[in-house]
C-alpha cells in the first residue's frame, strides 16, 4: 500500500510539472474574497474494519481465546457500505479546510462471536464528523493551473463519532488521514477517488467487551470512496501580473513619448526662426505653407493570461495622451493585438490577439476617435518581450 501511494504521488507531480506555463509566475495569484472557492462533495464508500491489538496492525486480544489473529468469522475483516457529504473552502490554491460527515454500516461480521459467555457485537450503524485540512500538493509544488486535470490532495483531520448498536450505543473520538484525488470534468464538477484511514477509540467496534480483553486498544477503518465535487459560486484564482515589469515598461514609453514631443517642439521652433529671418519678397507675394507631422511613440496596454480585459484600468491613462494628439491632428491610428506564444495554440492566440485589439478599439471610440481613423491588426502569439507576460498586450500608435 505504501509503495502504491508513493508511485501515485510521483506520477501526479510528474504530470503536473509537464502541464505548467511560465515558471516565473506559477505561484503568484490574487487573494479572493471569503465567499470564493467553496465546494460540496458527495461520495459512496466501501469500508473495512479491524480491532487493534498490542503486537501488530492486524493482531487482536482475541488470539488468547483461540479465535486466531482476527476477531471475525472465517478470518475476514468485517466490511460495510456508507455515504459521506462534505462542505469546504480553499483559502489558497494549496491549502483548504472541509467538514466531512460519514454515515456507515459495519456489516454483520461481529454478531456471531461468543466465548465464555462474553457478548461481542459489532456496531451496525455509525456517524462520524471530521474537520480535515487539505493539502493540494499539485498546486503547492507545481504551481496553480486552473485547467489541471488531476489534483493530488493528502489530508489530516480529527473529529467525533456516534454509534447506534443495541449494546454499543455511544460516542467517542476519531483521527483521520488519507489521499483525495480529483479529476476535472469541467469548471463546476470534478470526479473524486479517495482512500482514507480512520483511527477510533477502542469502543467503536466492541464497546461491551469486558475485562478479559484489556489488551484491546484502538479500532481501525480503511475507506475507499467514489463521488463528485461541486464548486460553488466564484472559483479559481487570478494570476497577478508582474506589476514592476509593467510599470517599468510603461514609464519607458512615457519617457520616449515626452522626448519625441520635445524634439518636435524644438524642430517647430527652428522652422519658425528660419521663416522669421528670411528676406522679404520684393516682386511677388510668396505664400509659405508649413506642414507639421506629429510623431508619437507607440503605447501598450496589458492583459491577464487568456483574457481580453485590461489588467488594470490605469493602463488607459497612457492612451489618453496619445488620443488627444490624434484628435487635434485628425491622425490615423494603428491598433495591434498580441498574445503570448508560450501559452495556447497558434489558432487560439490569433483569436485572442484580435479580441484584445478590438477591446482597445472600443475604448478609443469612447475617447472620441473616429472608427474610420482606426486600423486594426492581430499579430497572434509572439515572444518578442521578456518576461513572457509582457507579450499579452496591444499597442496603439499614430500612423
C-alpha positions as YAML, in Angstrom:
chain: A
units: angstrom
residues:
- id: 1
  name: UNK
  ca: [0.00, 0.00, 0.00]
- id: 2
  name: UNK
  ca: [2.82, 2.43, 0.88]
- id: 3
  name: UNK
  ca: [4.54, 1.71, -2.44]
- id: 4
  name: UNK
  ca: [1.27, 2.36, -4.27]
- id: 5
  name: UNK
  ca: [0.79, 5.76, -2.62]
- id: 6
  name: UNK
  ca: [4.42, 6.71, -3.33]
- id: 7
  name: UNK
  ca: [4.09, 5.80, -7.00]
- id: 8
  name: UNK
  ca: [0.82, 7.73, -7.20]
- id: 9
  name: UNK
  ca: [2.43, 10.85, -5.72]
- id: 10
  name: UNK
  ca: [5.45, 10.71, -8.07]
- id: 11
  name: UNK
  ca: [3.22, 10.20, -11.12]
- id: 12
  name: UNK
  ca: [0.98, 13.10, -10.14]
- id: 13
  name: UNK
  ca: [3.87, 15.52, -9.64]
- id: 14
  name: UNK
  ca: [5.48, 14.46, -12.93]
- id: 15
  name: UNK
  ca: [2.30, 15.01, -14.93]
- id: 16
  name: UNK
  ca: [1.59, 18.33, -13.27]
- id: 17
  name: UNK
  ca: [5.11, 19.61, -13.92]
- id: 18
  name: UNK
  ca: [4.67, 18.91, -17.65]
- id: 19
  name: UNK
  ca: [1.49, 20.98, -17.76]
- id: 20
  name: UNK
  ca: [2.89, 24.22, -16.35]
- id: 21
  name: UNK
  ca: [3.19, 27.54, -18.08]
- id: 22
  name: UNK
  ca: [5.59, 30.33, -17.26]
- id: 23
  name: UNK
  ca: [7.57, 29.20, -14.15]
- id: 24
  name: UNK
  ca: [8.21, 32.79, -13.06]
- id: 25
  name: UNK
  ca: [4.51, 33.31, -12.24]
- id: 26
  name: UNK
  ca: [3.20, 29.86, -11.33]
- id: 27
  name: UNK
  ca: [2.86, 30.66, -7.62]
- id: 28
  name: UNK
  ca: [1.59, 34.24, -7.98]
- id: 29
  name: UNK
  ca: [-2.18, 34.52, -7.50]
- id: 30
  name: UNK
  ca: [-4.51, 37.24, -6.28]
- id: 31
  name: UNK
  ca: [-6.31, 36.85, -2.95]
- id: 32
  name: UNK
  ca: [-10.01, 36.08, -3.37]
- id: 33
  name: UNK
  ca: [-12.91, 37.02, -1.11]
- id: 34
  name: UNK
  ca: [-14.15, 34.79, 1.71]
- id: 35
  name: UNK
  ca: [-17.12, 33.65, -0.39]
- id: 36
  name: UNK
  ca: [-14.94, 32.36, -3.25]
- id: 37
  name: UNK
  ca: [-13.74, 28.77, -3.83]
- id: 38
  name: UNK
  ca: [-16.32, 26.91, -1.73]
- id: 39
  name: UNK
  ca: [-17.24, 23.35, -2.66]
- id: 40
  name: UNK
  ca: [-19.56, 20.47, -1.75]
- id: 41
  name: UNK
  ca: [-18.64, 16.78, -2.05]
- id: 42
  name: UNK
  ca: [-20.82, 13.67, -2.07]
- id: 43
  name: UNK
  ca: [-19.44, 10.12, -2.03]
- id: 44
  name: UNK
  ca: [-20.41, 6.48, -1.65]
- id: 45
  name: UNK
  ca: [-17.85, 4.35, 0.15]
- id: 46
  name: UNK
  ca: [-16.76, 0.82, 0.98]
- id: 47
  name: UNK
  ca: [-15.30, 0.24, 4.45]
- id: 48
  name: UNK
  ca: [-13.21, -2.44, 6.11]
- id: 49
  name: UNK
  ca: [-12.64, -2.65, 9.89]
- id: 50
  name: UNK
  ca: [-10.32, -4.37, 12.32]
- id: 51
  name: UNK
  ca: [-9.74, -4.22, 16.05]
- id: 52
  name: UNK
  ca: [-6.34, -3.00, 17.18]
- id: 53
  name: UNK
  ca: [-4.08, -5.03, 19.45]
- id: 54
  name: UNK
  ca: [-0.68, -4.99, 21.06]
- id: 55
  name: UNK
  ca: [1.52, -6.88, 18.58]
- id: 56
  name: UNK
  ca: [0.97, -5.59, 15.05]
- id: 57
  name: UNK
  ca: [-1.59, -3.87, 12.90]
- id: 58
  name: UNK
  ca: [-3.90, -6.86, 12.45]
- id: 59
  name: UNK
  ca: [-3.33, -8.52, 15.80]
- id: 60
  name: UNK
  ca: [-6.14, -8.92, 18.29]
- id: 61
  name: UNK
  ca: [-6.67, -9.72, 22.00]
- id: 62
  name: UNK
  ca: [-8.98, -12.47, 20.78]
- id: 63
  name: UNK
  ca: [-5.89, -14.57, 19.98]
- id: 64
  name: UNK
  ca: [-5.57, -15.61, 23.65]
- id: 65
  name: UNK
  ca: [-9.03, -17.16, 23.45]
- id: 66
  name: UNK
  ca: [-8.11, -19.37, 20.49]
- id: 67
  name: UNK
  ca: [-10.01, -17.39, 17.88]
- id: 68
  name: UNK
  ca: [-6.99, -16.64, 15.70]
- id: 69
  name: UNK
  ca: [-5.48, -13.29, 14.83]
- id: 70
  name: UNK
  ca: [-8.74, -11.73, 13.62]
- id: 71
  name: UNK
  ca: [-11.99, -11.41, 15.59]
- id: 72
  name: UNK
  ca: [-14.40, -12.17, 12.77]
- id: 73
  name: UNK
  ca: [-15.86, -15.15, 11.05]
- id: 74
  name: UNK
  ca: [-13.78, -17.12, 8.52]
- id: 75
  name: UNK
  ca: [-10.77, -14.83, 9.04]
- id: 76
  name: UNK
  ca: [-12.25, -11.94, 7.10]
- id: 77
  name: UNK
  ca: [-12.40, -8.29, 8.04]
- id: 78
  name: UNK
  ca: [-15.93, -7.00, 8.56]
- id: 79
  name: UNK
  ca: [-16.94, -4.74, 5.70]
- id: 80
  name: UNK
  ca: [-19.78, -2.36, 5.04]
- id: 81
  name: UNK
  ca: [-21.06, 0.45, 2.86]
- id: 82
  name: UNK
  ca: [-21.53, 4.12, 3.61]
- id: 83
  name: UNK
  ca: [-22.35, 7.56, 2.34]
- id: 84
  name: UNK
  ca: [-20.48, 10.82, 3.01]
- id: 85
  name: UNK
  ca: [-21.00, 14.53, 2.40]
- id: 86
  name: UNK
  ca: [-18.51, 17.37, 2.91]
- id: 87
  name: UNK
  ca: [-18.51, 21.16, 2.73]
- id: 88
  name: UNK
  ca: [-15.22, 23.01, 2.38]
- id: 89
  name: UNK
  ca: [-13.29, 26.01, 1.12]
- id: 90
  name: UNK
  ca: [-9.88, 26.59, -0.47]
- id: 91
  name: UNK
  ca: [-8.13, 29.51, 1.23]
- id: 92
  name: UNK
  ca: [-5.17, 29.32, -1.16]
- id: 93
  name: UNK
  ca: [-4.58, 27.10, -4.22]
- id: 94
  name: UNK
  ca: [-2.71, 24.68, -1.94]
- id: 95
  name: UNK
  ca: [-4.49, 24.87, 1.43]
- id: 96
  name: UNK
  ca: [-8.13, 24.12, 2.21]
- id: 97
  name: UNK
  ca: [-10.47, 23.06, 5.00]
- id: 98
  name: UNK
  ca: [-13.51, 20.79, 4.92]
- id: 99
  name: UNK
  ca: [-16.10, 19.42, 7.33]
- id: 100
  name: UNK
  ca: [-16.99, 15.84, 6.42]
- id: 101
  name: UNK
  ca: [-19.81, 13.65, 7.75]
- id: 102
  name: UNK
  ca: [-19.91, 9.90, 7.06]
- id: 103
  name: UNK
  ca: [-22.90, 7.61, 7.75]
- id: 104
  name: UNK
  ca: [-21.84, 3.97, 7.56]
- id: 105
  name: UNK
  ca: [-22.80, 0.37, 8.26]
- id: 106
  name: UNK
  ca: [-20.32, -2.09, 9.73]
- id: 107
  name: UNK
  ca: [-21.89, -5.24, 8.39]
- id: 108
  name: UNK
  ca: [-22.65, -8.48, 10.24]
- id: 109
  name: UNK
  ca: [-19.22, -9.97, 10.88]
- id: 110
  name: UNK
  ca: [-19.12, -9.35, 14.64]
- id: 111
  name: UNK
  ca: [-22.56, -10.58, 15.59]
- id: 112
  name: UNK
  ca: [-21.88, -14.30, 15.96]
- id: 113
  name: UNK
  ca: [-18.71, -14.29, 18.08]
- id: 114
  name: UNK
  ca: [-19.18, -15.66, 21.58]
- id: 115
  name: UNK
  ca: [-16.80, -17.10, 24.10]
- id: 116
  name: UNK
  ca: [-17.04, -17.67, 27.86]
- id: 117
  name: UNK
  ca: [-20.46, -16.02, 27.56]
- id: 118
  name: UNK
  ca: [-18.91, -12.61, 26.91]
- id: 119
  name: UNK
  ca: [-21.06, -10.93, 24.26]
- id: 120
  name: UNK
  ca: [-19.26, -9.32, 21.34]
- id: 121
  name: UNK
  ca: [-21.29, -7.31, 18.89]
- id: 122
  name: UNK
  ca: [-20.23, -5.01, 16.09]
- id: 123
  name: UNK
  ca: [-21.91, -1.64, 15.72]
- id: 124
  name: UNK
  ca: [-24.34, -1.87, 12.79]
- id: 125
  name: UNK
  ca: [-24.62, 1.89, 12.13]
- id: 126
  name: UNK
  ca: [-22.42, 4.85, 12.98]
- id: 127
  name: UNK
  ca: [-21.99, 8.57, 12.17]
- id: 128
  name: UNK
  ca: [-18.63, 10.37, 12.09]
- id: 129
  name: UNK
  ca: [-17.96, 14.09, 11.71]
- id: 130
  name: UNK
  ca: [-14.39, 15.14, 10.91]
- id: 131
  name: UNK
  ca: [-12.70, 18.50, 10.43]
- id: 132
  name: UNK
  ca: [-9.91, 18.00, 7.88]
- id: 133
  name: UNK
  ca: [-7.08, 20.11, 6.49]
- id: 134
  name: UNK
  ca: [-6.48, 19.60, 2.74]
- id: 135
  name: UNK
  ca: [-3.06, 19.99, 1.10]
- id: 136
  name: UNK
  ca: [-3.20, 20.26, -2.71]
- id: 137
  name: UNK
  ca: [0.37, 19.15, -3.46]
- id: 138
  name: UNK
  ca: [-0.19, 19.63, -7.19]
- id: 139
  name: UNK
  ca: [-0.62, 23.39, -6.70]
- id: 140
  name: UNK
  ca: [1.85, 23.70, -3.81]
- id: 141
  name: UNK
  ca: [4.74, 22.03, -5.67]
- id: 142
  name: UNK
  ca: [3.99, 22.59, -9.36]
- id: 143
  name: UNK
  ca: [2.14, 25.89, -9.22]
- id: 144
  name: UNK
  ca: [-1.51, 26.79, -9.77]
- id: 145
  name: UNK
  ca: [-3.05, 25.63, -13.03]
- id: 146
  name: UNK
  ca: [-6.77, 26.27, -13.47]
- id: 147
  name: UNK
  ca: [-7.19, 23.60, -16.16]
- id: 148
  name: UNK
  ca: [-5.14, 20.83, -14.50]
- id: 149
  name: UNK
  ca: [-7.00, 17.52, -14.87]
- id: 150
  name: UNK
  ca: [-5.58, 15.65, -11.86]
- id: 151
  name: UNK
  ca: [-5.06, 17.12, -8.39]
- id: 152
  name: UNK
  ca: [-3.29, 15.11, -5.67]
- id: 153
  name: UNK
  ca: [-4.59, 16.14, -2.23]
- id: 154
  name: UNK
  ca: [-3.49, 14.46, 1.06]
- id: 155
  name: UNK
  ca: [-5.41, 15.42, 4.20]
- id: 156
  name: UNK
  ca: [-5.34, 15.11, 8.01]
- id: 157
  name: UNK
  ca: [-8.18, 15.57, 10.48]
- id: 158
  name: UNK
  ca: [-9.91, 14.75, 13.73]
- id: 159
  name: UNK
  ca: [-13.48, 14.50, 14.93]
- id: 160
  name: UNK
  ca: [-16.13, 12.58, 16.83]
- id: 161
  name: UNK
  ca: [-18.39, 9.60, 16.18]
- id: 162
  name: UNK
  ca: [-21.71, 8.21, 17.43]
- id: 163
  name: UNK
  ca: [-22.69, 4.54, 17.23]
- id: 164
  name: UNK
  ca: [-26.24, 3.19, 17.05]
- id: 165
  name: UNK
  ca: [-25.83, -0.51, 18.05]
- id: 166
  name: UNK
  ca: [-28.18, -2.23, 20.51]
- id: 167
  name: UNK
  ca: [-25.38, -2.95, 23.00]
- id: 168
  name: UNK
  ca: [-22.83, -0.47, 21.71]
- id: 169
  name: UNK
  ca: [-24.56, 2.89, 21.57]
- id: 170
  name: UNK
  ca: [-22.18, 5.67, 22.49]
- id: 171
  name: UNK
  ca: [-19.78, 8.41, 21.45]
- id: 172
  name: UNK
  ca: [-16.04, 8.73, 21.01]
- id: 173
  name: UNK
  ca: [-13.16, 10.36, 19.17]
- id: 174
  name: UNK
  ca: [-11.64, 9.61, 15.77]
- id: 175
  name: UNK
  ca: [-8.50, 10.62, 13.86]
- id: 176
  name: UNK
  ca: [-8.43, 10.62, 10.06]
- id: 177
  name: UNK
  ca: [-5.94, 10.76, 7.20]
- id: 178
  name: UNK
  ca: [-6.00, 9.95, 3.52]
- id: 179
  name: UNK
  ca: [-5.48, 10.97, -0.08]
- id: 180
  name: UNK
  ca: [-8.11, 12.69, -2.21]
- id: 181
  name: UNK
  ca: [-7.67, 12.58, -5.98]
- id: 182
  name: UNK
  ca: [-9.86, 14.89, -8.05]
- id: 183
  name: UNK
  ca: [-10.26, 14.62, -11.82]
- id: 184
  name: UNK
  ca: [-11.56, 17.77, -13.51]
- id: 185
  name: UNK
  ca: [-14.65, 17.24, -15.67]
- id: 186
  name: UNK
  ca: [-15.41, 20.95, -16.05]
- id: 187
  name: UNK
  ca: [-15.29, 24.26, -14.24]
- id: 188
  name: UNK
  ca: [-18.05, 23.20, -11.82]
- id: 189
  name: UNK
  ca: [-17.74, 19.41, -11.43]
- id: 190
  name: UNK
  ca: [-14.82, 17.07, -10.63]
- id: 191
  name: UNK
  ca: [-14.71, 13.30, -10.05]
- id: 192
  name: UNK
  ca: [-13.43, 12.11, -6.64]
- id: 193
  name: UNK
  ca: [-11.40, 8.99, -5.86]
- id: 194
  name: UNK
  ca: [-10.46, 8.92, -2.18]
- id: 195
  name: UNK
  ca: [-8.60, 6.43, 0.01]
- id: 196
  name: UNK
  ca: [-8.91, 7.15, 3.74]
- id: 197
  name: UNK
  ca: [-7.95, 5.76, 7.12]
- id: 198
  name: UNK
  ca: [-9.74, 6.40, 10.44]
- id: 199
  name: UNK
  ca: [-8.45, 5.55, 13.88]
- id: 200
  name: UNK
  ca: [-11.15, 5.19, 16.58]
- id: 201
  name: UNK
  ca: [-11.02, 4.69, 20.32]
- id: 202
  name: UNK
  ca: [-11.38, 1.05, 21.42]
- id: 203
  name: UNK
  ca: [-15.14, 1.32, 21.99]
- id: 204
  name: UNK
  ca: [-16.03, 1.81, 18.34]
- id: 205
  name: UNK
  ca: [-16.20, -1.89, 17.40]
- id: 206
  name: UNK
  ca: [-16.62, -3.52, 20.82]
- id: 207
  name: UNK
  ca: [-17.95, -1.17, 23.47]
- id: 208
  name: UNK
  ca: [-19.28, -4.02, 25.62]
- id: 209
  name: UNK
  ca: [-16.20, -6.28, 25.64]
- id: 210
  name: UNK
  ca: [-15.28, -6.92, 29.27]
- id: 211
  name: UNK
  ca: [-12.20, -7.44, 31.42]
- id: 212
  name: UNK
  ca: [-10.72, -10.37, 29.54]
- id: 213
  name: UNK
  ca: [-9.94, -8.14, 26.58]
- id: 214
  name: UNK
  ca: [-7.95, -5.44, 28.34]
- id: 215
  name: UNK
  ca: [-5.20, -5.68, 25.70]
- id: 216
  name: UNK
  ca: [-7.57, -4.21, 23.12]
- id: 217
  name: UNK
  ca: [-6.52, -0.66, 22.23]
- id: 218
  name: UNK
  ca: [-7.87, 1.33, 19.26]
- id: 219
  name: UNK
  ca: [-10.03, 0.33, 16.29]
- id: 220
  name: UNK
  ca: [-9.22, 0.94, 12.66]
- id: 221
  name: UNK
  ca: [-11.08, 1.57, 9.41]
- id: 222
  name: UNK
  ca: [-9.98, 1.64, 5.76]
- id: 223
  name: UNK
  ca: [-12.30, 3.52, 3.38]
- id: 224
  name: UNK
  ca: [-12.42, 3.71, -0.40]
- id: 225
  name: UNK
  ca: [-14.77, 6.41, -1.76]
- id: 226
  name: UNK
  ca: [-16.02, 7.47, -5.17]
- id: 227
  name: UNK
  ca: [-18.07, 10.61, -5.76]
- id: 228
  name: UNK
  ca: [-18.07, 14.15, -7.08]
- id: 229
  name: UNK
  ca: [-17.03, 17.66, -6.08]
- id: 230
  name: UNK
  ca: [-19.31, 20.59, -6.98]
- id: 231
  name: UNK
  ca: [-17.76, 24.07, -6.94]
- id: 232
  name: UNK
  ca: [-19.97, 26.85, -5.59]
- id: 233
  name: UNK
  ca: [-20.05, 30.44, -6.81]
- id: 234
  name: UNK
  ca: [-16.83, 32.07, -7.92]
- id: 235
  name: UNK
  ca: [-13.99, 29.58, -8.35]
- id: 236
  name: UNK
  ca: [-10.35, 29.65, -9.39]
- id: 237
  name: UNK
  ca: [-7.56, 32.14, -8.79]
- id: 238
  name: UNK
  ca: [-6.38, 35.03, -10.95]
- id: 239
  name: UNK
  ca: [-2.67, 35.15, -11.64]
- id: 240
  name: UNK
  ca: [-1.22, 38.53, -10.75]
- id: 241
  name: UNK
  ca: [0.71, 40.35, -13.49]
- id: 242
  name: UNK
  ca: [4.31, 41.41, -12.92]
- id: 243
  name: UNK
  ca: [3.49, 44.93, -11.76]
- id: 244
  name: UNK
  ca: [7.10, 46.08, -11.57]
- id: 245
  name: UNK
  ca: [7.84, 45.00, -15.12]
- id: 246
  name: UNK
  ca: [4.68, 46.65, -16.44]
- id: 247
  name: UNK
  ca: [5.40, 49.88, -14.57]
- id: 248
  name: UNK
  ca: [8.96, 49.95, -15.90]
- id: 249
  name: UNK
  ca: [7.78, 49.36, -19.46]
- id: 250
  name: UNK
  ca: [5.02, 51.97, -19.22]
- id: 251
  name: UNK
  ca: [7.38, 54.57, -17.72]
- id: 252
  name: UNK
  ca: [9.85, 53.90, -20.51]
- id: 253
  name: UNK
  ca: [7.13, 54.55, -23.10]
- id: 254
  name: UNK
  ca: [6.13, 57.79, -21.36]
- id: 255
  name: UNK
  ca: [9.75, 58.96, -21.32]
- id: 256
  name: UNK
  ca: [10.12, 58.14, -25.03]
- id: 257
  name: UNK
  ca: [6.90, 60.00, -25.86]
- id: 258
  name: UNK
  ca: [8.00, 63.07, -23.91]
- id: 259
  name: UNK
  ca: [11.39, 63.03, -25.62]
- id: 260
  name: UNK
  ca: [9.83, 62.86, -29.07]
- id: 261
  name: UNK
  ca: [7.38, 65.64, -28.25]
- id: 262
  name: UNK
  ca: [10.32, 67.79, -27.10]
- id: 263
  name: UNK
  ca: [12.14, 67.07, -30.38]
- id: 264
  name: UNK
  ca: [9.05, 68.04, -32.38]
- id: 265
  name: UNK
  ca: [8.68, 71.28, -30.44]
- id: 266
  name: UNK
  ca: [12.36, 72.12, -30.99]
- id: 267
  name: UNK
  ca: [12.01, 71.43, -34.73]
- id: 268
  name: UNK
  ca: [8.94, 73.68, -34.93]
- id: 269
  name: UNK
  ca: [10.83, 76.44, -33.14]
- id: 270
  name: UNK
  ca: [13.77, 76.10, -35.58]
- id: 271
  name: UNK
  ca: [11.47, 76.33, -38.60]
- id: 272
  name: UNK
  ca: [9.71, 79.40, -37.20]
- id: 273
  name: UNK
  ca: [13.07, 81.05, -36.61]
- id: 274
  name: UNK
  ca: [14.15, 80.33, -40.19]
- id: 275
  name: UNK
  ca: [10.96, 81.86, -41.55]
- id: 276
  name: UNK
  ca: [11.32, 84.92, -39.39]
- id: 277
  name: UNK
  ca: [14.89, 85.57, -40.64]
- id: 278
  name: UNK
  ca: [14.16, 85.11, -44.36]
- id: 279
  name: UNK
  ca: [14.38, 88.29, -46.54]
- id: 280
  name: UNK
  ca: [11.08, 89.82, -47.53]
- id: 281
  name: UNK
  ca: [10.00, 89.18, -51.14]
- id: 282
  name: UNK
  ca: [10.16, 92.23, -53.45]
- id: 283
  name: UNK
  ca: [8.43, 91.43, -56.72]
- id: 284
  name: UNK
  ca: [5.80, 88.87, -55.99]
- id: 285
  name: UNK
  ca: [3.97, 87.71, -52.96]
- id: 286
  name: UNK
  ca: [5.19, 84.37, -51.85]
- id: 287
  name: UNK
  ca: [2.88, 82.20, -49.76]
- id: 288
  name: UNK
  ca: [4.61, 79.80, -47.42]
- id: 289
  name: UNK
  ca: [2.84, 76.72, -46.09]
- id: 290
  name: UNK
  ca: [4.31, 74.86, -43.11]
- id: 291
  name: UNK
  ca: [3.30, 71.23, -42.66]
- id: 292
  name: UNK
  ca: [3.95, 69.60, -39.31]
- id: 293
  name: UNK
  ca: [3.98, 65.84, -38.90]
- id: 294
  name: UNK
  ca: [3.12, 64.59, -35.45]
- id: 295
  name: UNK
  ca: [5.35, 61.83, -34.16]
- id: 296
  name: UNK
  ca: [4.39, 59.82, -31.05]
- id: 297
  name: UNK
  ca: [5.78, 56.63, -29.56]
- id: 298
  name: UNK
  ca: [3.52, 53.55, -29.50]
- id: 299
  name: UNK
  ca: [1.65, 52.98, -26.25]
- id: 300
  name: UNK
  ca: [0.99, 49.47, -24.84]
- id: 301
  name: UNK
  ca: [-1.86, 48.18, -22.70]
- id: 302
  name: UNK
  ca: [-1.59, 44.82, -20.96]
- id: 303
  name: UNK
  ca: [-3.91, 41.88, -20.33]
- id: 304
  name: UNK
  ca: [-4.03, 38.91, -17.95]
- id: 305
  name: UNK
  ca: [-3.37, 35.42, -19.30]
- id: 306
  name: UNK
  ca: [-6.08, 34.13, -21.61]
- id: 307
  name: UNK
  ca: [-8.24, 37.29, -21.26]
- id: 308
  name: UNK
  ca: [-9.21, 40.28, -23.38]
- id: 309
  name: UNK
  ca: [-10.00, 42.51, -20.38]
- id: 310
  name: UNK
  ca: [-7.40, 45.08, -19.36]
- id: 311
  name: UNK
  ca: [-5.14, 44.01, -16.48]
- id: 312
  name: UNK
  ca: [-5.86, 47.41, -14.94]
- id: 313
  name: UNK
  ca: [-7.89, 50.47, -15.94]
- id: 314
  name: UNK
  ca: [-4.82, 52.56, -15.18]
- id: 315
  name: UNK
  ca: [-3.36, 51.25, -18.43]
- id: 316
  name: UNK
  ca: [-5.70, 53.64, -20.27]
- id: 317
  name: UNK
  ca: [-4.10, 56.71, -18.70]
- id: 318
  name: UNK
  ca: [-1.20, 56.50, -21.16]
- id: 319
  name: UNK
  ca: [-3.64, 56.07, -24.05]
- id: 320
  name: UNK
  ca: [-5.47, 59.32, -23.31]
- id: 321
  name: UNK
  ca: [-2.38, 61.46, -24.06]
- id: 322
  name: UNK
  ca: [-1.92, 59.79, -27.43]
- id: 323
  name: UNK
  ca: [-5.60, 60.09, -28.36]
- id: 324
  name: UNK
  ca: [-5.54, 63.81, -27.56]
- id: 325
  name: UNK
  ca: [-2.74, 64.32, -30.08]
- id: 326
  name: UNK
  ca: [-4.53, 62.19, -32.66]
- id: 327
  name: UNK
  ca: [-7.81, 64.09, -32.31]
- id: 328
  name: UNK
  ca: [-6.12, 67.50, -32.59]
- id: 329
  name: UNK
  ca: [-4.44, 66.47, -35.84]
- id: 330
  name: UNK
  ca: [-7.14, 64.12, -37.16]
- id: 331
  name: UNK
  ca: [-4.47, 61.41, -37.36]
- id: 332
  name: UNK
  ca: [-4.87, 57.77, -38.32]
- id: 333
  name: UNK
  ca: [-4.24, 55.22, -35.53]
- id: 334
  name: UNK
  ca: [-2.97, 51.65, -35.79]
- id: 335
  name: UNK
  ca: [-4.01, 49.16, -33.06]
- id: 336
  name: UNK
  ca: [-2.15, 45.83, -32.96]
- id: 337
  name: UNK
  ca: [-3.14, 42.94, -30.66]
- id: 338
  name: UNK
  ca: [-0.66, 40.35, -29.39]
- id: 339
  name: UNK
  ca: [-0.71, 37.11, -27.36]
- id: 340
  name: UNK
  ca: [1.98, 35.13, -25.55]
- id: 341
  name: UNK
  ca: [3.16, 32.32, -27.83]
- id: 342
  name: UNK
  ca: [4.37, 30.24, -24.87]
- id: 343
  name: UNK
  ca: [0.76, 29.53, -23.84]
- id: 344
  name: UNK
  ca: [-2.02, 28.28, -26.09]
- id: 345
  name: UNK
  ca: [-2.11, 27.14, -29.71]
- id: 346
  name: UNK
  ca: [-1.41, 29.41, -32.68]
- id: 347
  name: UNK
  ca: [-5.10, 29.39, -33.66]
- id: 348
  name: UNK
  ca: [-6.20, 30.31, -30.14]
- id: 349
  name: UNK
  ca: [-3.59, 33.09, -29.84]
- id: 350
  name: UNK
  ca: [-4.66, 34.56, -33.20]
- id: 351
  name: UNK
  ca: [-8.25, 34.89, -31.98]
- id: 352
  name: UNK
  ca: [-7.12, 36.20, -28.58]
- id: 353
  name: UNK
  ca: [-4.91, 38.90, -30.14]
- id: 354
  name: UNK
  ca: [-7.88, 40.00, -32.29]
- id: 355
  name: UNK
  ca: [-10.13, 40.25, -29.19]
- id: 356
  name: UNK
  ca: [-7.52, 42.33, -27.37]
- id: 357
  name: UNK
  ca: [-7.17, 44.71, -30.33]
- id: 358
  name: UNK
  ca: [-10.98, 45.04, -30.57]
- id: 359
  name: UNK
  ca: [-11.14, 45.84, -26.82]
- id: 360
  name: UNK
  ca: [-8.69, 48.72, -27.33]
- id: 361
  name: UNK
  ca: [-10.61, 49.99, -30.37]
- id: 362
  name: UNK
  ca: [-13.80, 50.13, -28.30]
- id: 363
  name: UNK
  ca: [-12.03, 52.30, -25.70]
- id: 364
  name: UNK
  ca: [-10.56, 54.63, -28.36]
- id: 365
  name: UNK
  ca: [-14.02, 55.19, -29.82]
- id: 366
  name: UNK
  ca: [-15.28, 56.07, -26.34]
- id: 367
  name: UNK
  ca: [-12.46, 58.61, -26.10]
- id: 368
  name: UNK
  ca: [-13.64, 60.36, -29.27]
- id: 369
  name: UNK
  ca: [-11.54, 58.75, -32.02]
- id: 370
  name: UNK
  ca: [-13.49, 58.14, -35.22]
- id: 371
  name: UNK
  ca: [-13.77, 54.44, -36.04]
- id: 372
  name: UNK
  ca: [-12.81, 55.04, -39.67]
- id: 373
  name: UNK
  ca: [-9.49, 56.52, -38.47]
- id: 374
  name: UNK
  ca: [-8.51, 53.26, -36.70]
- id: 375
  name: UNK
  ca: [-6.74, 50.38, -38.40]
- id: 376
  name: UNK
  ca: [-6.71, 47.02, -36.58]
- id: 377
  name: UNK
  ca: [-4.20, 44.18, -36.79]
- id: 378
  name: UNK
  ca: [-3.98, 40.84, -34.93]
- id: 379
  name: UNK
  ca: [-0.39, 39.62, -34.66]
- id: 380
  name: UNK
  ca: [-1.21, 36.32, -32.90]
- id: 381
  name: UNK
  ca: [1.26, 34.75, -30.48]
- id: 382
  name: UNK
  ca: [4.70, 36.38, -30.15]
- id: 383
  name: UNK
  ca: [7.75, 36.04, -27.92]
- id: 384
  name: UNK
  ca: [9.40, 39.42, -28.50]
- id: 385
  name: UNK
  ca: [9.30, 40.71, -24.90]
- id: 386
  name: UNK
  ca: [10.72, 39.43, -21.62]
- id: 387
  name: UNK
  ca: [9.24, 38.30, -19.27]
- id: 388
  name: UNK
  ca: [6.69, 36.45, -21.46]
- id: 389
  name: UNK
  ca: [3.68, 38.04, -19.72]
- id: 390
  name: UNK
  ca: [4.60, 41.37, -21.37]
- id: 391
  name: UNK
  ca: [3.64, 39.83, -24.72]
- id: 392
  name: UNK
  ca: [-0.01, 39.74, -23.55]
- id: 393
  name: UNK
  ca: [-0.73, 43.26, -24.81]
- id: 394
  name: UNK
  ca: [-1.99, 45.57, -27.51]
- id: 395
  name: UNK
  ca: [-0.16, 48.59, -28.94]
- id: 396
  name: UNK
  ca: [-1.59, 51.91, -30.14]
- id: 397
  name: UNK
  ca: [0.41, 54.16, -32.47]
- id: 398
  name: UNK
  ca: [-0.18, 57.16, -34.69]
- id: 399
  name: UNK
  ca: [0.48, 56.35, -38.35]
...
